[in-house]
Amino acid sequence: MKNIAVIGAGTMGNGIAHVFAQCGFKVNLVDIAQASLDKGMATISKNLDRMLAKNAISEADKKSTLDNITTFTNLDQGVSNMDLVVEAATENLNIKLKIFEDLDRICQPNTILATNTSSISITQIAAVTQRPDKVIGMHFMNPVPIMKLVEIIRGYSTSAEVTHTIMELSKKLGKTPTEVNDYPGFVANRILMPMINEAIETLYNGVAGVTEIDTVMKLGMAHPMGPLQLADFIGLDVCLSILNVMYDGFKNPKYAPCPLLVNMVMAGKLGVKSGEGFYDYSESRKAEKVAAQFN
């Protein structure tokens, strides 16, 4: 397995492309917008520069990593003759189903199709293809170049051979793959999102302020960042989407998103990406300073 395509050049997509390319794989990074591809490649270059400054890589490593990535705005050109395609588009069911229908039509029959979804059923995604045995979840954590975990989610029809292949491939990326079953939210978000939602409820109910809630969790529970700050970095719209998937999947009120979260998303307060969430990131230098702590 040498040729990899990544669909989506956003935060997760460019991070996944970065990791594969740095490990010597030839990567096609595909996005419908050239501006997104340019931004994604700039992010990869900036992250490589950080690693270079820390003497974690050499100039030659940086050059070879960038040389291993080719960008495409045409899906057909970007995914043909690939060994593996990793979809990292926005966390929207209809978008993902359409992408997988197209991938199934375009890709070679032996190509493995993976999704970086953080909550949507692998079985449901696989059902729109003619190769459900070759569809699997690869849920990378953000920031991808730093975080070691990859949740490997095996759908109802995913073959043991494909699961083994993706587990071993993840190890070659320097990651720690952990196999989980295909239920809404998997493991990471089934535990994380209710905690974030409860932190938002605590704020909504006036128990404490934003910094106070985060301080309690950081200093009292040894979390590297508080749940409200983490929600800002994930994206409040993404948090809402994941909670809705779990609420719809389990029909359990404990997964119902807090009204404050719903209102903030409707108001466009999405966290770091919009410049404001539970914290203010409107000054670009401030946002970069905060983000640099975790890169």
PDB file of C-alpha atoms in Angstrom, residues 45-272:
ATOM      1  CA  SER A  45       4.323  23.666   5.439  1.00  0.00           C
ATOM      2  CA  LYS A  46       3.872  25.734   8.604  1.00  0.00           C
ATOM      3  CA  ASN A  47       3.565  22.608  10.768  1.00  0.00           C
ATOM      4  CA  LEU A  48       6.684  21.156   9.166  1.00  0.00           C
ATOM      5  CA  ASP A  49       8.507  24.414   9.947  1.00  0.00           C
ATOM      6  CA  ARG A  50       7.529  24.009  13.614  1.00  0.00           C
ATOM      7  CA  MET A  51       8.956  20.506  13.591  1.00  0.00           C
ATOM      8  CA  LEU A  52      12.073  21.789  11.868  1.00  0.00           C
ATOM      9  CA  ALA A  53      12.520  24.468  14.536  1.00  0.00           C
ATOM     10  CA  LYS A  54      12.368  21.756  17.200  1.00  0.00           C
ATOM     11  CA  ASN A  55      14.948  19.655  15.308  1.00  0.00           C
ATOM     12  CA  ALA A  56      12.346  16.910  14.962  1.00  0.00           C
ATOM     13  CA  ILE A  57      12.905  16.762  11.195  1.00  0.00           C
ATOM     14  CA  SER A  58      15.514  17.997   8.690  1.00  0.00           C
ATOM     15  CA  GLU A  59      15.131  20.321   5.690  1.00  0.00           C
ATOM     16  CA  ALA A  60      15.341  17.223   3.501  1.00  0.00           C
ATOM     17  CA  ASP A  61      12.469  15.650   5.451  1.00  0.00           C
ATOM     18  CA  LYS A  62      10.351  18.747   4.931  1.00  0.00           C
ATOM     19  CA  LYS A  63      11.079  18.810   1.208  1.00  0.00           C
ATOM     20  CA  SER A  64      10.341  15.115   0.702  1.00  0.00           C
ATOM     21  CA  THR A  65       7.089  15.398   2.657  1.00  0.00           C
ATOM     22  CA  LEU A  66       5.858  18.284   0.502  1.00  0.00           C
ATOM     23  CA  ASP A  67       7.075  16.545  -2.662  1.00  0.00           C
ATOM     24  CA  ASN A  68       5.010  13.482  -1.733  1.00  0.00           C
ATOM     25  CA  ILE A  69       1.757  15.477  -1.908  1.00  0.00           C
ATOM     26  CA  THR A  70      -0.061  16.308  -5.153  1.00  0.00           C
ATOM     27  CA  THR A  71      -3.248  18.381  -5.083  1.00  0.00           C
ATOM     28  CA  PHE A  72      -6.379  17.881  -7.178  1.00  0.00           C
ATOM     29  CA  THR A  73      -9.735  19.600  -7.561  1.00  0.00           C
ATOM     30  CA  ASN A  74     -11.000  16.808  -9.806  1.00  0.00           C
ATOM     31  CA  LEU A  75     -12.173  13.769  -7.838  1.00  0.00           C
ATOM     32  CA  ASP A  76     -11.851  11.329 -10.743  1.00  0.00           C
ATOM     33  CA  GLN A  77      -8.217  12.265 -11.325  1.00  0.00           C
ATOM     34  CA  GLY A  78      -7.374  12.365  -7.640  1.00  0.00           C
ATOM     35  CA  VAL A  79      -8.626   8.941  -6.580  1.00  0.00           C
ATOM     36  CA  SER A  80      -8.009   6.697  -9.579  1.00  0.00           C
ATOM     37  CA  ASN A  81      -5.464   3.894  -9.048  1.00  0.00           C
ATOM     38  CA  MET A  82      -5.215   4.462  -5.287  1.00  0.00           C
ATOM     39  CA  ASP A  83      -4.619   1.718  -2.730  1.00  0.00           C
ATOM     40  CA  LEU A  84      -6.530   3.611  -0.032  1.00  0.00           C
ATOM     41  CA  VAL A  85      -8.833   6.635   0.002  1.00  0.00           C
ATOM     42  CA  VAL A  86      -9.418   8.443   3.296  1.00  0.00           C
ATOM     43  CA  GLU A  87     -12.457  10.717   3.296  1.00  0.00           C
ATOM     44  CA  ALA A  88     -12.098  13.717   5.634  1.00  0.00           C
ATOM     45  CA  ALA A  89     -14.923  15.967   4.465  1.00  0.00           C
ATOM     46  CA  THR A  90     -17.264  17.857   6.764  1.00  0.00           C
ATOM     47  CA  GLU A  91     -19.225  15.814   9.327  1.00  0.00           C
ATOM     48  CA  ASN A  92     -22.434  15.698   7.305  1.00  0.00           C
ATOM     49  CA  LEU A  93     -24.137  12.399   6.481  1.00  0.00           C
ATOM     50  CA  ASN A  94     -25.509  13.368   3.067  1.00  0.00           C
ATOM     51  CA  ILE A  95     -22.164  14.770   1.930  1.00  0.00           C
ATOM     52  CA  LYS A  96     -20.340  11.635   3.017  1.00  0.00           C
ATOM     53  CA  LEU A  97     -22.858   9.298   1.379  1.00  0.00           C
ATOM     54  CA  LYS A  98     -22.512  11.177  -1.925  1.00  0.00           C
ATOM     55  CA  ILE A  99     -18.702  11.038  -1.723  1.00  0.00           C
ATOM     56  CA  PHE A 100     -18.735   7.297  -1.082  1.00  0.00           C
ATOM     57  CA  GLU A 101     -21.150   6.667  -3.935  1.00  0.00           C
ATOM     58  CA  ASP A 102     -18.735   8.530  -6.211  1.00  0.00           C
ATOM     59  CA  LEU A 103     -15.653   6.804  -4.806  1.00  0.00           C
ATOM     60  CA  ASP A 104     -17.224   3.390  -5.281  1.00  0.00           C
ATOM     61  CA  ARG A 105     -17.901   4.253  -8.926  1.00  0.00           C
ATOM     62  CA  ILE A 106     -14.481   5.747  -9.661  1.00  0.00           C
ATOM     63  CA  CYS A 107     -12.014   3.676  -7.629  1.00  0.00           C
ATOM     64  CA  GLN A 108     -10.535   0.322  -8.559  1.00  0.00           C
ATOM     65  CA  PRO A 109     -12.426  -2.666  -7.067  1.00  0.00           C
ATOM     66  CA  ASN A 110      -9.590  -3.476  -4.660  1.00  0.00           C
ATOM     67  CA  THR A 111      -9.279   0.080  -3.272  1.00  0.00           C
ATOM     68  CA  ILE A 112     -10.048   0.353   0.443  1.00  0.00           C
ATOM     69  CA  LEU A 113     -12.369   3.236   1.321  1.00  0.00           C
ATOM     70  CA  ALA A 114     -11.920   4.776   4.767  1.00  0.00           C
ATOM     71  CA  THR A 115     -13.754   7.605   6.490  1.00  0.00           C
ATOM     72  CA  ASN A 116     -12.446   9.910   9.192  1.00  0.00           C
ATOM     73  CA  THR A 117     -15.972  10.411  10.539  1.00  0.00           C
ATOM     74  CA  SER A 118     -16.068  11.024  14.265  1.00  0.00           C
ATOM     75  CA  SER A 119     -19.585   9.697  14.835  1.00  0.00           C
ATOM     76  CA  ILE A 120     -21.482   8.555  11.717  1.00  0.00           C
ATOM     77  CA  SER A 121     -22.194   4.847  11.200  1.00  0.00           C
ATOM     78  CA  ILE A 122     -19.602   3.061   9.068  1.00  0.00           C
ATOM     79  CA  THR A 123     -22.242   0.471   8.197  1.00  0.00           C
ATOM     80  CA  GLN A 124     -24.562   3.180   6.865  1.00  0.00           C
ATOM     81  CA  ILE A 125     -21.794   4.730   4.776  1.00  0.00           C
ATOM     82  CA  ALA A 126     -20.722   1.321   3.441  1.00  0.00           C
ATOM     83  CA  ALA A 127     -24.295   0.500   2.416  1.00  0.00           C
ATOM     84  CA  VAL A 128     -24.186   2.994  -0.487  1.00  0.00           C
ATOM     85  CA  THR A 129     -21.228   1.144  -2.027  1.00  0.00           C
ATOM     86  CA  GLN A 130     -20.823  -2.189  -3.791  1.00  0.00           C
ATOM     87  CA  ARG A 131     -17.817  -2.985  -1.554  1.00  0.00           C
ATOM     88  CA  PRO A 132     -19.040  -2.809   2.074  1.00  0.00           C
ATOM     89  CA  ASP A 133     -16.334  -5.302   3.036  1.00  0.00           C
ATOM     90  CA  LYS A 134     -13.721  -2.705   2.034  1.00  0.00           C
ATOM     91  CA  VAL A 135     -15.211   0.274   3.919  1.00  0.00           C
ATOM     92  CA  ILE A 136     -13.772   1.135   7.338  1.00  0.00           C
ATOM     93  CA  GLY A 137     -13.468   4.001   9.798  1.00  0.00           C
ATOM     94  CA  MET A 138     -10.110   5.681  10.486  1.00  0.00           C
ATOM     95  CA  HIS A 139     -10.863   8.339  13.095  1.00  0.00           C
ATOM     96  CA  PHE A 140      -7.707  10.403  13.548  1.00  0.00           C
ATOM     97  CA  MET A 141      -7.410  12.860  16.432  1.00  0.00           C
ATOM     98  CA  ASN A 142      -6.674  16.585  16.076  1.00  0.00           C
ATOM     99  CA  PRO A 143      -3.929  17.745  15.628  1.00  0.00           C
ATOM    100  CA  VAL A 144      -3.198  14.707  13.463  1.00  0.00           C
ATOM    101  CA  PRO A 145       0.628  15.063  13.289  1.00  0.00           C
ATOM    102  CA  ILE A 146       0.814  15.120  17.118  1.00  0.00           C
ATOM    103  CA  MET A 147      -1.917  12.832  18.432  1.00  0.00           C
ATOM    104  CA  LYS A 148      -1.087   9.114  18.525  1.00  0.00           C
ATOM    105  CA  LEU A 149      -4.551   7.560  18.584  1.00  0.00           C
ATOM    106  CA  VAL A 150      -6.475   6.324  15.565  1.00  0.00           C
ATOM    107  CA  GLU A 151      -9.879   4.794  16.263  1.00  0.00           C
ATOM    108  CA  ILE A 152     -10.380   1.957  13.788  1.00  0.00           C
ATOM    109  CA  ILE A 153     -14.087   1.315  13.342  1.00  0.00           C
ATOM    110  CA  ARG A 154     -15.173  -1.899  11.722  1.00  0.00           C
ATOM    111  CA  GLY A 155     -18.585  -1.743  10.061  1.00  0.00           C
ATOM    112  CA  TYR A 156     -21.002  -4.649  10.038  1.00  0.00           C
ATOM    113  CA  SER A 157     -19.577  -5.973   6.746  1.00  0.00           C
ATOM    114  CA  THR A 158     -15.957  -4.810   7.002  1.00  0.00           C
ATOM    115  CA  SER A 159     -13.709  -7.806   6.407  1.00  0.00           C
ATOM    116  CA  ALA A 160     -11.131  -9.048   8.900  1.00  0.00           C
ATOM    117  CA  GLU A 161      -8.477  -8.702   6.197  1.00  0.00           C
ATOM    118  CA  VAL A 162      -9.235  -5.014   5.614  1.00  0.00           C
ATOM    119  CA  THR A 163      -9.331  -4.354   9.347  1.00  0.00           C
ATOM    120  CA  HIS A 164      -5.936  -5.993   9.805  1.00  0.00           C
ATOM    121  CA  THR A 165      -4.491  -4.049   6.855  1.00  0.00           C
ATOM    122  CA  ILE A 166      -5.636  -0.697   8.256  1.00  0.00           C
ATOM    123  CA  MET A 167      -4.473  -1.544  11.781  1.00  0.00           C
ATOM    124  CA  GLU A 168      -0.989  -2.368  10.471  1.00  0.00           C
ATOM    125  CA  LEU A 169      -0.952   0.684   8.211  1.00  0.00           C
ATOM    126  CA  SER A 170      -1.762   2.931  11.169  1.00  0.00           C
ATOM    127  CA  LYS A 171       1.211   1.527  13.036  1.00  0.00           C
ATOM    128  CA  LYS A 172       3.455   2.419  10.085  1.00  0.00           C
ATOM    129  CA  LEU A 173       2.306   6.024  10.569  1.00  0.00           C
ATOM    130  CA  GLY A 174       3.609   5.929  14.128  1.00  0.00           C
ATOM    131  CA  LYS A 175       0.058   5.825  15.485  1.00  0.00           C
ATOM    132  CA  THR A 176      -1.602   3.577  18.041  1.00  0.00           C
ATOM    133  CA  PRO A 177      -4.662   2.023  16.367  1.00  0.00           C
ATOM    134  CA  THR A 178      -7.501   0.910  18.616  1.00  0.00           C
ATOM    135  CA  GLU A 179     -10.348  -1.165  17.187  1.00  0.00           C
ATOM    136  CA  VAL A 180     -13.863  -0.243  18.317  1.00  0.00           C
ATOM    137  CA  ASN A 181     -17.339  -1.303  17.271  1.00  0.00           C
ATOM    138  CA  ASP A 182     -19.687   0.655  15.049  1.00  0.00           C
ATOM    139  CA  TYR A 183     -22.038   2.524  17.390  1.00  0.00           C
ATOM    140  CA  PRO A 184     -22.847   6.265  17.349  1.00  0.00           C
ATOM    141  CA  GLY A 185     -19.893   8.303  18.614  1.00  0.00           C
ATOM    142  CA  PHE A 186     -17.704   5.189  18.773  1.00  0.00           C
ATOM    143  CA  VAL A 187     -15.627   5.443  21.998  1.00  0.00           C
ATOM    144  CA  ALA A 188     -13.859   8.815  21.867  1.00  0.00           C
ATOM    145  CA  ASN A 189     -16.876  11.001  21.235  1.00  0.00           C
ATOM    146  CA  ARG A 190     -19.358   8.859  23.107  1.00  0.00           C
ATOM    147  CA  ILE A 191     -17.405   9.759  26.250  1.00  0.00           C
ATOM    148  CA  LEU A 192     -16.011  13.179  25.279  1.00  0.00           C
ATOM    149  CA  MET A 193     -19.104  14.879  23.868  1.00  0.00           C
ATOM    150  CA  PRO A 194     -21.386  14.289  26.884  1.00  0.00           C
ATOM    151  CA  MET A 195     -18.609  15.787  29.048  1.00  0.00           C
ATOM    152  CA  ILE A 196     -18.377  18.851  26.804  1.00  0.00           C
ATOM    153  CA  ASN A 197     -22.164  19.093  26.698  1.00  0.00           C
ATOM    154  CA  GLU A 198     -22.341  18.901  30.500  1.00  0.00           C
ATOM    155  CA  ALA A 199     -19.733  21.666  30.775  1.00  0.00           C
ATOM    156  CA  ILE A 200     -21.926  23.807  28.502  1.00  0.00           C
ATOM    157  CA  GLU A 201     -24.982  22.945  30.644  1.00  0.00           C
ATOM    158  CA  THR A 202     -23.015  23.981  33.749  1.00  0.00           C
ATOM    159  CA  LEU A 203     -22.301  27.352  32.140  1.00  0.00           C
ATOM    160  CA  TYR A 204     -25.898  27.625  30.872  1.00  0.00           C
ATOM    161  CA  ASN A 205     -27.238  27.014  34.383  1.00  0.00           C
ATOM    162  CA  GLY A 206     -24.988  29.681  35.874  1.00  0.00           C
ATOM    163  CA  VAL A 207     -23.003  27.358  38.117  1.00  0.00           C
ATOM    164  CA  ALA A 208     -19.703  28.960  37.070  1.00  0.00           C
ATOM    165  CA  GLY A 209     -18.096  30.984  34.277  1.00  0.00           C
ATOM    166  CA  VAL A 210     -16.120  29.758  31.265  1.00  0.00           C
ATOM    167  CA  THR A 211     -12.627  30.135  32.732  1.00  0.00           C
ATOM    168  CA  GLU A 212     -13.748  28.763  36.094  1.00  0.00           C
ATOM    169  CA  ILE A 213     -15.207  25.597  34.540  1.00  0.00           C
ATOM    170  CA  ASP A 214     -12.100  25.021  32.449  1.00  0.00           C
ATOM    171  CA  THR A 215      -9.792  25.725  35.393  1.00  0.00           C
ATOM    172  CA  VAL A 216     -11.550  23.112  37.543  1.00  0.00           C
ATOM    173  CA  MET A 217     -11.151  20.474  34.834  1.00  0.00           C
ATOM    174  CA  LYS A 218      -7.536  21.383  34.046  1.00  0.00           C
ATOM    175  CA  LEU A 219      -6.235  21.643  37.593  1.00  0.00           C
ATOM    176  CA  GLY A 220      -8.618  19.248  39.297  1.00  0.00           C
ATOM    177  CA  MET A 221      -8.816  16.521  36.658  1.00  0.00           C
ATOM    178  CA  ALA A 222      -5.403  16.999  34.964  1.00  0.00           C
ATOM    179  CA  HIS A 223      -6.946  17.691  31.551  1.00  0.00           C
ATOM    180  CA  PRO A 224      -4.521  19.502  29.207  1.00  0.00           C
ATOM    181  CA  MET A 225      -7.275  21.969  28.319  1.00  0.00           C
ATOM    182  CA  GLY A 226     -10.746  22.594  29.674  1.00  0.00           C
ATOM    183  CA  PRO A 227     -13.834  21.188  27.934  1.00  0.00           C
ATOM    184  CA  LEU A 228     -15.082  24.582  26.754  1.00  0.00           C
ATOM    185  CA  GLN A 229     -11.727  25.498  25.237  1.00  0.00           C
ATOM    186  CA  LEU A 230     -11.537  22.047  23.665  1.00  0.00           C
ATOM    187  CA  ALA A 231     -15.017  22.538  22.189  1.00  0.00           C
ATOM    188  CA  ASP A 232     -13.802  25.775  20.605  1.00  0.00           C
ATOM    189  CA  PHE A 233     -10.885  23.960  19.001  1.00  0.00           C
ATOM    190  CA  ILE A 234     -13.055  21.082  17.754  1.00  0.00           C
ATOM    191  CA  GLY A 235     -15.658  23.518  16.429  1.00  0.00           C
ATOM    192  CA  LEU A 236     -18.999  24.034  18.131  1.00  0.00           C
ATOM    193  CA  ASP A 237     -20.801  23.073  14.931  1.00  0.00           C
ATOM    194  CA  VAL A 238     -18.916  19.771  14.895  1.00  0.00           C
ATOM    195  CA  CYS A 239     -19.772  19.174  18.563  1.00  0.00           C
ATOM    196  CA  LEU A 240     -23.438  19.839  17.820  1.00  0.00           C
ATOM    197  CA  SER A 241     -23.397  17.516  14.828  1.00  0.00           C
ATOM    198  CA  ILE A 242     -21.846  14.668  16.822  1.00  0.00           C
ATOM    199  CA  LEU A 243     -24.309  15.100  19.699  1.00  0.00           C
ATOM    200  CA  ASN A 244     -27.215  15.059  17.240  1.00  0.00           C
ATOM    201  CA  VAL A 245     -25.911  11.833  15.665  1.00  0.00           C
ATOM    202  CA  MET A 246     -25.712  10.191  19.099  1.00  0.00           C
ATOM    203  CA  TYR A 247     -29.095  11.545  20.187  1.00  0.00           C
ATOM    204  CA  ASP A 248     -30.719  10.273  16.987  1.00  0.00           C
ATOM    205  CA  GLY A 249     -28.902   6.946  17.247  1.00  0.00           C
ATOM    206  CA  PHE A 250     -29.596   6.161  20.893  1.00  0.00           C
ATOM    207  CA  LYS A 251     -32.807   8.166  21.497  1.00  0.00           C
ATOM    208  CA  ASN A 252     -31.392   8.880  24.949  1.00  0.00           C
ATOM    209  CA  PRO A 253     -31.965  12.388  26.370  1.00  0.00           C
ATOM    210  CA  LYS A 254     -28.510  12.452  27.952  1.00  0.00           C
ATOM    211  CA  TYR A 255     -27.102  13.095  24.459  1.00  0.00           C
ATOM    212  CA  ALA A 256     -29.475  16.004  23.707  1.00  0.00           C
ATOM    213  CA  PRO A 257     -27.367  19.104  22.970  1.00  0.00           C
ATOM    214  CA  CYS A 258     -27.585  21.993  25.414  1.00  0.00           C
ATOM    215  CA  PRO A 259     -29.746  24.905  24.132  1.00  0.00           C
ATOM    216  CA  LEU A 260     -26.778  27.237  24.615  1.00  0.00           C
ATOM    217  CA  LEU A 261     -24.708  25.168  22.185  1.00  0.00           C
ATOM    218  CA  VAL A 262     -27.542  25.178  19.647  1.00  0.00           C
ATOM    219  CA  ASN A 263     -27.941  28.956  19.910  1.00  0.00           C
ATOM    220  CA  MET A 264     -24.214  29.627  19.612  1.00  0.00           C
ATOM    221  CA  VAL A 265     -23.991  27.552  16.435  1.00  0.00           C
ATOM    222  CA  MET A 266     -27.036  29.297  14.943  1.00  0.00           C
ATOM    223  CA  ALA A 267     -25.378  32.643  15.771  1.00  0.00           C
ATOM    224  CA  GLY A 268     -22.204  31.583  13.968  1.00  0.00           C
ATOM    225  CA  LYS A 269     -20.091  31.420  17.129  1.00  0.00           C
ATOM    226  CA  LEU A 270     -18.211  28.253  16.199  1.00  0.00           C
ATOM    227  CA  GLY A 271     -14.975  28.620  18.153  1.00  0.00           C
ATOM    228  CA  VAL A 272     -11.483  29.170  16.773  1.00  0.00           C
TER     229      VAL A 272
END
